[in-house]
XYZ file of C-alpha atoms in Angstrom:
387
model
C -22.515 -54.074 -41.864
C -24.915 -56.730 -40.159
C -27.521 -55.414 -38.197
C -27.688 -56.658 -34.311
C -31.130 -57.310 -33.264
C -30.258 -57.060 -29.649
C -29.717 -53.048 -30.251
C -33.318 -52.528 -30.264
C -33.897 -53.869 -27.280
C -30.802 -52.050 -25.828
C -32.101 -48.585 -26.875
C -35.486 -48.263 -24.581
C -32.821 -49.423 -21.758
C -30.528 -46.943 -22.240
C -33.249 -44.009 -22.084
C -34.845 -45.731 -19.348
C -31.195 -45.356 -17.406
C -30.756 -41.356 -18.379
C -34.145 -40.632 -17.090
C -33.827 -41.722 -14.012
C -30.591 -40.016 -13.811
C -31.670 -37.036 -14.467
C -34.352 -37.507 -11.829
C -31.625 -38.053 -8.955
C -29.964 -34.960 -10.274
C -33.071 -32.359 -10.115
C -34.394 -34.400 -7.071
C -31.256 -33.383 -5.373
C -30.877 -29.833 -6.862
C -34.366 -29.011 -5.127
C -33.456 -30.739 -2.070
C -30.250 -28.781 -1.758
C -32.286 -25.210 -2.532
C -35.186 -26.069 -0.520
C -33.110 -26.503 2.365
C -31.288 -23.006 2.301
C -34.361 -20.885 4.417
C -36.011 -18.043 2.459
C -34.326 -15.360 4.971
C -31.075 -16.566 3.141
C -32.368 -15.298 -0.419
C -33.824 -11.871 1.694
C -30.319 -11.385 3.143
C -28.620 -11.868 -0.641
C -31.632 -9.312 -2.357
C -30.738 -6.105 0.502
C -27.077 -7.161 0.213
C -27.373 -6.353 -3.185
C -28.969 -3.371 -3.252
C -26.608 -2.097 -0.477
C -29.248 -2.168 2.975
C -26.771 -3.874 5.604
C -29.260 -3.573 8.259
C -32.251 -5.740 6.688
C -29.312 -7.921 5.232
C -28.370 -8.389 9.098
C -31.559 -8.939 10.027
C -32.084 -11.749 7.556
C -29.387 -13.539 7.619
C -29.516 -13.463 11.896
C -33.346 -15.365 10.530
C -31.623 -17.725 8.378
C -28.964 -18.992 11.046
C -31.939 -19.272 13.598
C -33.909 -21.502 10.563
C -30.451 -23.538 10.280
C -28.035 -23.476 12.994
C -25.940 -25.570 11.555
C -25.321 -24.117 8.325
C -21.664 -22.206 9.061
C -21.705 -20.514 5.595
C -24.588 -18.455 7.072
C -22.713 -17.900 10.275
C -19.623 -16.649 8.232
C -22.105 -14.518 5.861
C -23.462 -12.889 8.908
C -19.821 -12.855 10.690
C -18.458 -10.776 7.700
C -21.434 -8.540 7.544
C -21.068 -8.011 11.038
C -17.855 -6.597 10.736
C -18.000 -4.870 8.140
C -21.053 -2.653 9.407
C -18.194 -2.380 12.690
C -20.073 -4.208 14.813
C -17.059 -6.600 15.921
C -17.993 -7.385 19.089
C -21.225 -9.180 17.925
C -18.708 -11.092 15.416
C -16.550 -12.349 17.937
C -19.376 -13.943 20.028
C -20.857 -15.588 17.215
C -17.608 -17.132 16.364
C -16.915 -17.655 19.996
C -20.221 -19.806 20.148
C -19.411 -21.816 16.915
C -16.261 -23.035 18.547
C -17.945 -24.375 21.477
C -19.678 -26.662 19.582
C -17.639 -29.933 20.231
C -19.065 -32.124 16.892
C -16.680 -29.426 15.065
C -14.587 -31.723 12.502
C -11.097 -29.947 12.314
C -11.522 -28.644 9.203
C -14.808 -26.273 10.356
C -12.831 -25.137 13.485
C -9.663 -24.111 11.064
C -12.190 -21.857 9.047
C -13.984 -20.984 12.138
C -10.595 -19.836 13.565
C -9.669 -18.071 10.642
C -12.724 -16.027 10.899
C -12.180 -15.089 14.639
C -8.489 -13.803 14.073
C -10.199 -11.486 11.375
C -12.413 -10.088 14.515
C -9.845 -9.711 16.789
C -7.880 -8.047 13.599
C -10.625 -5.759 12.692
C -10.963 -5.070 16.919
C -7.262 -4.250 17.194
C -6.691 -7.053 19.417
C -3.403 -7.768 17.848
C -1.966 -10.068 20.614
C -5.448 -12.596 19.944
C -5.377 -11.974 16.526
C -1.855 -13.349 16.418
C -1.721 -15.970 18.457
C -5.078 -17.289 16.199
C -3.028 -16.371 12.780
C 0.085 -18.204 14.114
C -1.659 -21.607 14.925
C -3.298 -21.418 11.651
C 0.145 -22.310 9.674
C -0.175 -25.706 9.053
C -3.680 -25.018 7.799
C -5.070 -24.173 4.311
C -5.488 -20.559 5.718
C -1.322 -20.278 5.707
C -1.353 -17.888 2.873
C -3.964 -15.788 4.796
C -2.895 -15.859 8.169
C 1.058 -14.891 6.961
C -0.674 -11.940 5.374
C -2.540 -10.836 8.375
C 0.615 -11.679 10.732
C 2.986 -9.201 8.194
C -0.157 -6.695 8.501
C 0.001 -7.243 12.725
C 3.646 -6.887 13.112
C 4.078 -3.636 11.071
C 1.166 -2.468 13.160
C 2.761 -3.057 16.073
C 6.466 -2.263 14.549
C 7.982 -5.554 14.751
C 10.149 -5.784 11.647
C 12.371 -8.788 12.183
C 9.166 -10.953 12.561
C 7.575 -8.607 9.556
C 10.775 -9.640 7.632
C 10.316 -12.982 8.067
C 6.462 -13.498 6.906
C 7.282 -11.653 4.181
C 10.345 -13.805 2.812
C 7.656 -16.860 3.815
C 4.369 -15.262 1.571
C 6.614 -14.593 -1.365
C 8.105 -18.200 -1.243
C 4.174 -19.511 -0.836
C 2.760 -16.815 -3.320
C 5.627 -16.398 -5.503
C 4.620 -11.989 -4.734
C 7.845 -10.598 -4.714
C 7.651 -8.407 -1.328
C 11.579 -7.141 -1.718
C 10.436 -3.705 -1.475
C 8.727 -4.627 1.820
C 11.645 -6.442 2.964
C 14.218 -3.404 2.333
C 11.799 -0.807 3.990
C 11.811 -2.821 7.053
C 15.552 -3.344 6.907
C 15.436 0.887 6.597
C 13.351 0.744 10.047
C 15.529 -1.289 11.842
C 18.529 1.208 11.011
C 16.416 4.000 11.853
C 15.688 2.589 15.356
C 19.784 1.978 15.405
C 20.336 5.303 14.355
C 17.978 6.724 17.319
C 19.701 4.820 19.726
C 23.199 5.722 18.276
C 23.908 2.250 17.547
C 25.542 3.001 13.972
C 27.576 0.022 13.211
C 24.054 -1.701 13.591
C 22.541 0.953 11.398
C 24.776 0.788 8.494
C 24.261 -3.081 8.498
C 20.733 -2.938 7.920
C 21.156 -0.363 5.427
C 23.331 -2.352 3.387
C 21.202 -5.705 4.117
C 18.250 -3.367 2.562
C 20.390 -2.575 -0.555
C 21.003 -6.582 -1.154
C 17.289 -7.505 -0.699
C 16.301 -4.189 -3.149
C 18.775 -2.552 -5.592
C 16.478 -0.045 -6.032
C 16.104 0.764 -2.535
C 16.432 4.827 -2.065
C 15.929 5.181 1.136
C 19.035 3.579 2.190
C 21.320 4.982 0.037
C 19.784 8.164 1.532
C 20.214 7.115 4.835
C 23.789 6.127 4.344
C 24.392 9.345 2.630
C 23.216 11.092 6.282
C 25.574 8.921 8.765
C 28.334 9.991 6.308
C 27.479 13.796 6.451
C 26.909 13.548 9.735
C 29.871 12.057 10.522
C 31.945 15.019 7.975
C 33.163 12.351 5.638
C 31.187 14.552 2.741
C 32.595 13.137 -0.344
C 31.692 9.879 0.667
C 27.766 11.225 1.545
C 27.949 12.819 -1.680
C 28.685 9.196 -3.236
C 25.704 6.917 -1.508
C 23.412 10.230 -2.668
C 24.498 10.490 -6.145
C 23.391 6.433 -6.578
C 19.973 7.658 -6.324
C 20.024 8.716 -10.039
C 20.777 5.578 -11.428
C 17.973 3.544 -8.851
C 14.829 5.690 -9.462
C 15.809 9.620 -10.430
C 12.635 10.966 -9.430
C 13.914 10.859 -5.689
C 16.715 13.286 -6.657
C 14.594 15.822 -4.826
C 14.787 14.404 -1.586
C 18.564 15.036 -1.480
C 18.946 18.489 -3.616
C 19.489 20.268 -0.581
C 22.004 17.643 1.229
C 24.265 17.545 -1.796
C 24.074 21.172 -1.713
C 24.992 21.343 1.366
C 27.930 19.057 1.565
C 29.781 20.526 -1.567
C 29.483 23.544 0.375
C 30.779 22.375 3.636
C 33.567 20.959 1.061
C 33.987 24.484 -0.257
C 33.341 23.644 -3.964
C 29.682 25.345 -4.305
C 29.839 25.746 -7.859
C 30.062 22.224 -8.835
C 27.410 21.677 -6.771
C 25.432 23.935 -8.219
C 26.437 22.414 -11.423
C 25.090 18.606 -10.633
C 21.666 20.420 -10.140
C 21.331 21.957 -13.239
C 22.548 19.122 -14.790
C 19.756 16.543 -12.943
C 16.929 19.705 -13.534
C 18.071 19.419 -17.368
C 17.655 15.778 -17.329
C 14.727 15.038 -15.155
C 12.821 18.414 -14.923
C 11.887 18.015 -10.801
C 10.335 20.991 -9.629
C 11.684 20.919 -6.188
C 15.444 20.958 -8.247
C 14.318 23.871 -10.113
C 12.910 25.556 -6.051
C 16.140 24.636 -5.016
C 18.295 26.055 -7.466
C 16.516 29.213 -8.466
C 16.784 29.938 -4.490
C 20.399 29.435 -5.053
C 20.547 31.529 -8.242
C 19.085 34.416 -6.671
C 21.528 33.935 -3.487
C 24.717 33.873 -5.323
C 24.025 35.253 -8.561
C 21.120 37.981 -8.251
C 17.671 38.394 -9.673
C 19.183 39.005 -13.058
C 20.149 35.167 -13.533
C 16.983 34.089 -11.229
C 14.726 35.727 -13.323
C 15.616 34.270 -16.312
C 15.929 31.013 -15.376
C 12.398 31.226 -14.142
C 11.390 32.767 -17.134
C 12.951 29.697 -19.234
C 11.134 27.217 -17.032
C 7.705 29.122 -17.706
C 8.508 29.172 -21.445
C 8.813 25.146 -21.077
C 6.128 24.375 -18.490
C 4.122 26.943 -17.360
C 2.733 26.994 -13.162
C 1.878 28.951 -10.671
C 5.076 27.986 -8.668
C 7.484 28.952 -11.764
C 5.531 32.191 -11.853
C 5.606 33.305 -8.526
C 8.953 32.807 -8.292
C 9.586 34.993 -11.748
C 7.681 37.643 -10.775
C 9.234 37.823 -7.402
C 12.685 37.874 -9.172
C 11.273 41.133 -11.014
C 10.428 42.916 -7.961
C 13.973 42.887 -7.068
C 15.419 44.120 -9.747
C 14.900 47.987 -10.274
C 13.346 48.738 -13.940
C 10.296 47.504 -13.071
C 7.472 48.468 -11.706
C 7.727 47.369 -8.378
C 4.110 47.723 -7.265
C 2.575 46.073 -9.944
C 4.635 43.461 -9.338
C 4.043 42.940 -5.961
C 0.296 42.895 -6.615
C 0.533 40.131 -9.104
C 2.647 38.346 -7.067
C 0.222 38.213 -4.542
C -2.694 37.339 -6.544
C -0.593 34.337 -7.478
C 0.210 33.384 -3.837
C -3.729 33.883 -3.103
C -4.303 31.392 -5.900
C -1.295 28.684 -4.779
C -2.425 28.560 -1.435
C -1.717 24.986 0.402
C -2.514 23.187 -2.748
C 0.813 21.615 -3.178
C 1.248 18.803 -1.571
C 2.375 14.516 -1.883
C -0.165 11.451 -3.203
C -0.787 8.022 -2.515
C -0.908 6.023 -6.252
C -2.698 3.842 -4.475
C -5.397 5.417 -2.394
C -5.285 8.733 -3.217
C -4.288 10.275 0.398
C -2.893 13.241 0.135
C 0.078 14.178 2.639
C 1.712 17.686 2.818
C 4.880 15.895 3.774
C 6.834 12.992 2.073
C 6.193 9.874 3.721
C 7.930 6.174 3.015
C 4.426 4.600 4.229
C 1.434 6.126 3.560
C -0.777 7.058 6.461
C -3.691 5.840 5.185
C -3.065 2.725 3.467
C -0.110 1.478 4.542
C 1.428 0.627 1.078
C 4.873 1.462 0.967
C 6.885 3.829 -1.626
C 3.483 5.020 -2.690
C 3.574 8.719 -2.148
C 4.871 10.558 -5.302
C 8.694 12.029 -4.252
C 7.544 15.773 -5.836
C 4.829 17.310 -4.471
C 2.074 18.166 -7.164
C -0.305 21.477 -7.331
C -3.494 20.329 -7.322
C -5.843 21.929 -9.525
C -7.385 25.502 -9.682
């Protein structure tokens, strides 16, 4: 290969050229750093270590060292609210809006960041009307999720229905749970304002947007039993086994009750033992050792209490064998009694429904937990919590 004089003169140029490029790019790293105040980096060090009240106080610095900066303004926004101080939120935001020079894009974010104050204030009505005009904007995603969030607050489910079939299309989230709960709602409303025809139409309308939806099979179940047409009740209550079995619980006692308004106790009793066999739900095995000792005597309660504790030992099982063996007459019914109570002592409220996704703890079954809103969270048995 022939060597190219020209190359050597072509080398110093080419070093010359990524010098200076590497100039411009520190030249404008500094310039970019040295213009963020010192207040900024302050703000970031007591954020980190977790003291919101010197992080306030130097990021309200920084904005005063560069008003227009609106990254600072949102940093100090956020912080704002999450310390609860909302109303100092909104007038910062307020005051960034004024500023006419906004380009569109700033006053979108700007906006976005209001709505959250008016959220976090429980000004639903401003915090809406801010979310709504928002959907055309980058923020869509966003402001359908706070909209969903307002209109559950504030119990509007066909407009709840509808940003929730919109943020799964946009997210590709499925929210059919969501969807069927709110379907449930609407029937319960119905139901309240004994408006059934409308009530059995959002049931089913809940089924087709969930298959797994329990809670309106359940509900369907009670306008049939209410109605008297049991064997149809039975029906919607038995499809719960085949959706999610570890609801079974929540209609033990209705299915008891309607074979026994249909006068055919014992199979009843029958479709129990067969779901405790299969799915081992304590509040089947409450239900029918109650009924054991009602129709059969302490004899049969006591030993299928006594199986159970062989299987899975707990307090509940126990109390309920021992209290079997107080009835029955070659015991000792004193002792009995005694232990019984020390048991009770030790149970005490303990028992009670969880949140799988916060933790609350509820000593009833709710669809929606109280505390986080999720829904279908709460565990359908009630757990013992422990000693």
């Amino acid at each position: 290969m022939e060597f190219e004089y020209w190359w050597l003169l072509a080398l110093p140029l080419f070093f010359t050229l990524g010098w200076l490029a590497a100039r411009v790019d520190i030249n404008q790293l500094l310039t970019e750093s040295t213009a963020l105040p010192a207040a900024y980096f302050k703000g970031l060090n007591f954020l980190i270590s977790d003291q919101h009240d010197k992080a306030i106080e130097a990021f309200i610095e920084a904005v005063q060292a560069n008003a227009e900066s609106m990254e600072l303004h949102f940093a100090l926004g956020s912080l704002f609210r999450r310390r609860g101080e909302v109303d100092r939120a909104i007038h910062l935001h307020l005051n960034l809006l004024e500023r006419k020079e906004l380009p569109d894009q700033q006053k979108q974010a700007v906006m976005a960041e209001l709505a959250q104050d008016y959220l976090k204030a429980g000004l639903f009505d401003r915090a809406e009307e801010l979310f709504t005009s928002l959907h055309d904007s980058r923020y869509k995603q966003t402001a359908l999720r706070a909209l969903l969030e307002i209109y559950i607050r504030e119990r509007e489910w066909n407009n709840a229905i509808k940003s929730a079939i919109e943020l799964e299309r946009l997210s590709g989230i499925s929210f059919r749970k969501e969807v069927a709960q709110f379907h449930c709602e609407i029937a319960m409303k119905a139901i309240l304002e004994h408006d059934t025809h409308t009530a059995r139409h959002a049931l089913e309308t809940a089924i087709e947007a969930d298959k797994r939806c329990v809670r309106a099979n359940i509900m369907l179940g009670d306008l049939e039993a209410a109605n008297g047409t049991h064997k149809l009740a039975i029906s919607y209550w038995k499809r719960i086994e085949f959706q999610q079995p570890e609801y079974l619980g929540l209609v033990a006692p209705k299915l008891l009750s309607s074979y026994k308004a249909q006068g055919n106790m014992e199979e009843g009793i029958a479709l129990l033992k067969g779901y405790l066999q299969s799915y081992k739900l304590p509040s089947i095995l409450n239900l029918v050792y109650e009924t054991t000792l009602t129709e059969e005597g302490p004899a049969s309660a006591e030993k299928l209490a006594r199986e159970e504790l062989s299987r899975k030992p707990s307090l509940q099982t126990l109390d309920q064998f021992l209290r079997a063996q107080s009835m029955l007459e070659d015991t000792n019914q004193q002792d009995t009694l005694l232990m019984q109570q020390t048991v009770r002592y030790a149970i005490g409220n303990r028992s009670a429904h969880y949140c799988d996704q916060c933790g609350f703890r509820a000593r009833n079954f709710h669809w929606q937990c109280p505390a986080c809103n999720a829904w279908e969270s709460l565990s359908p048995e009630s757990k013992e919590a422990a000693v």
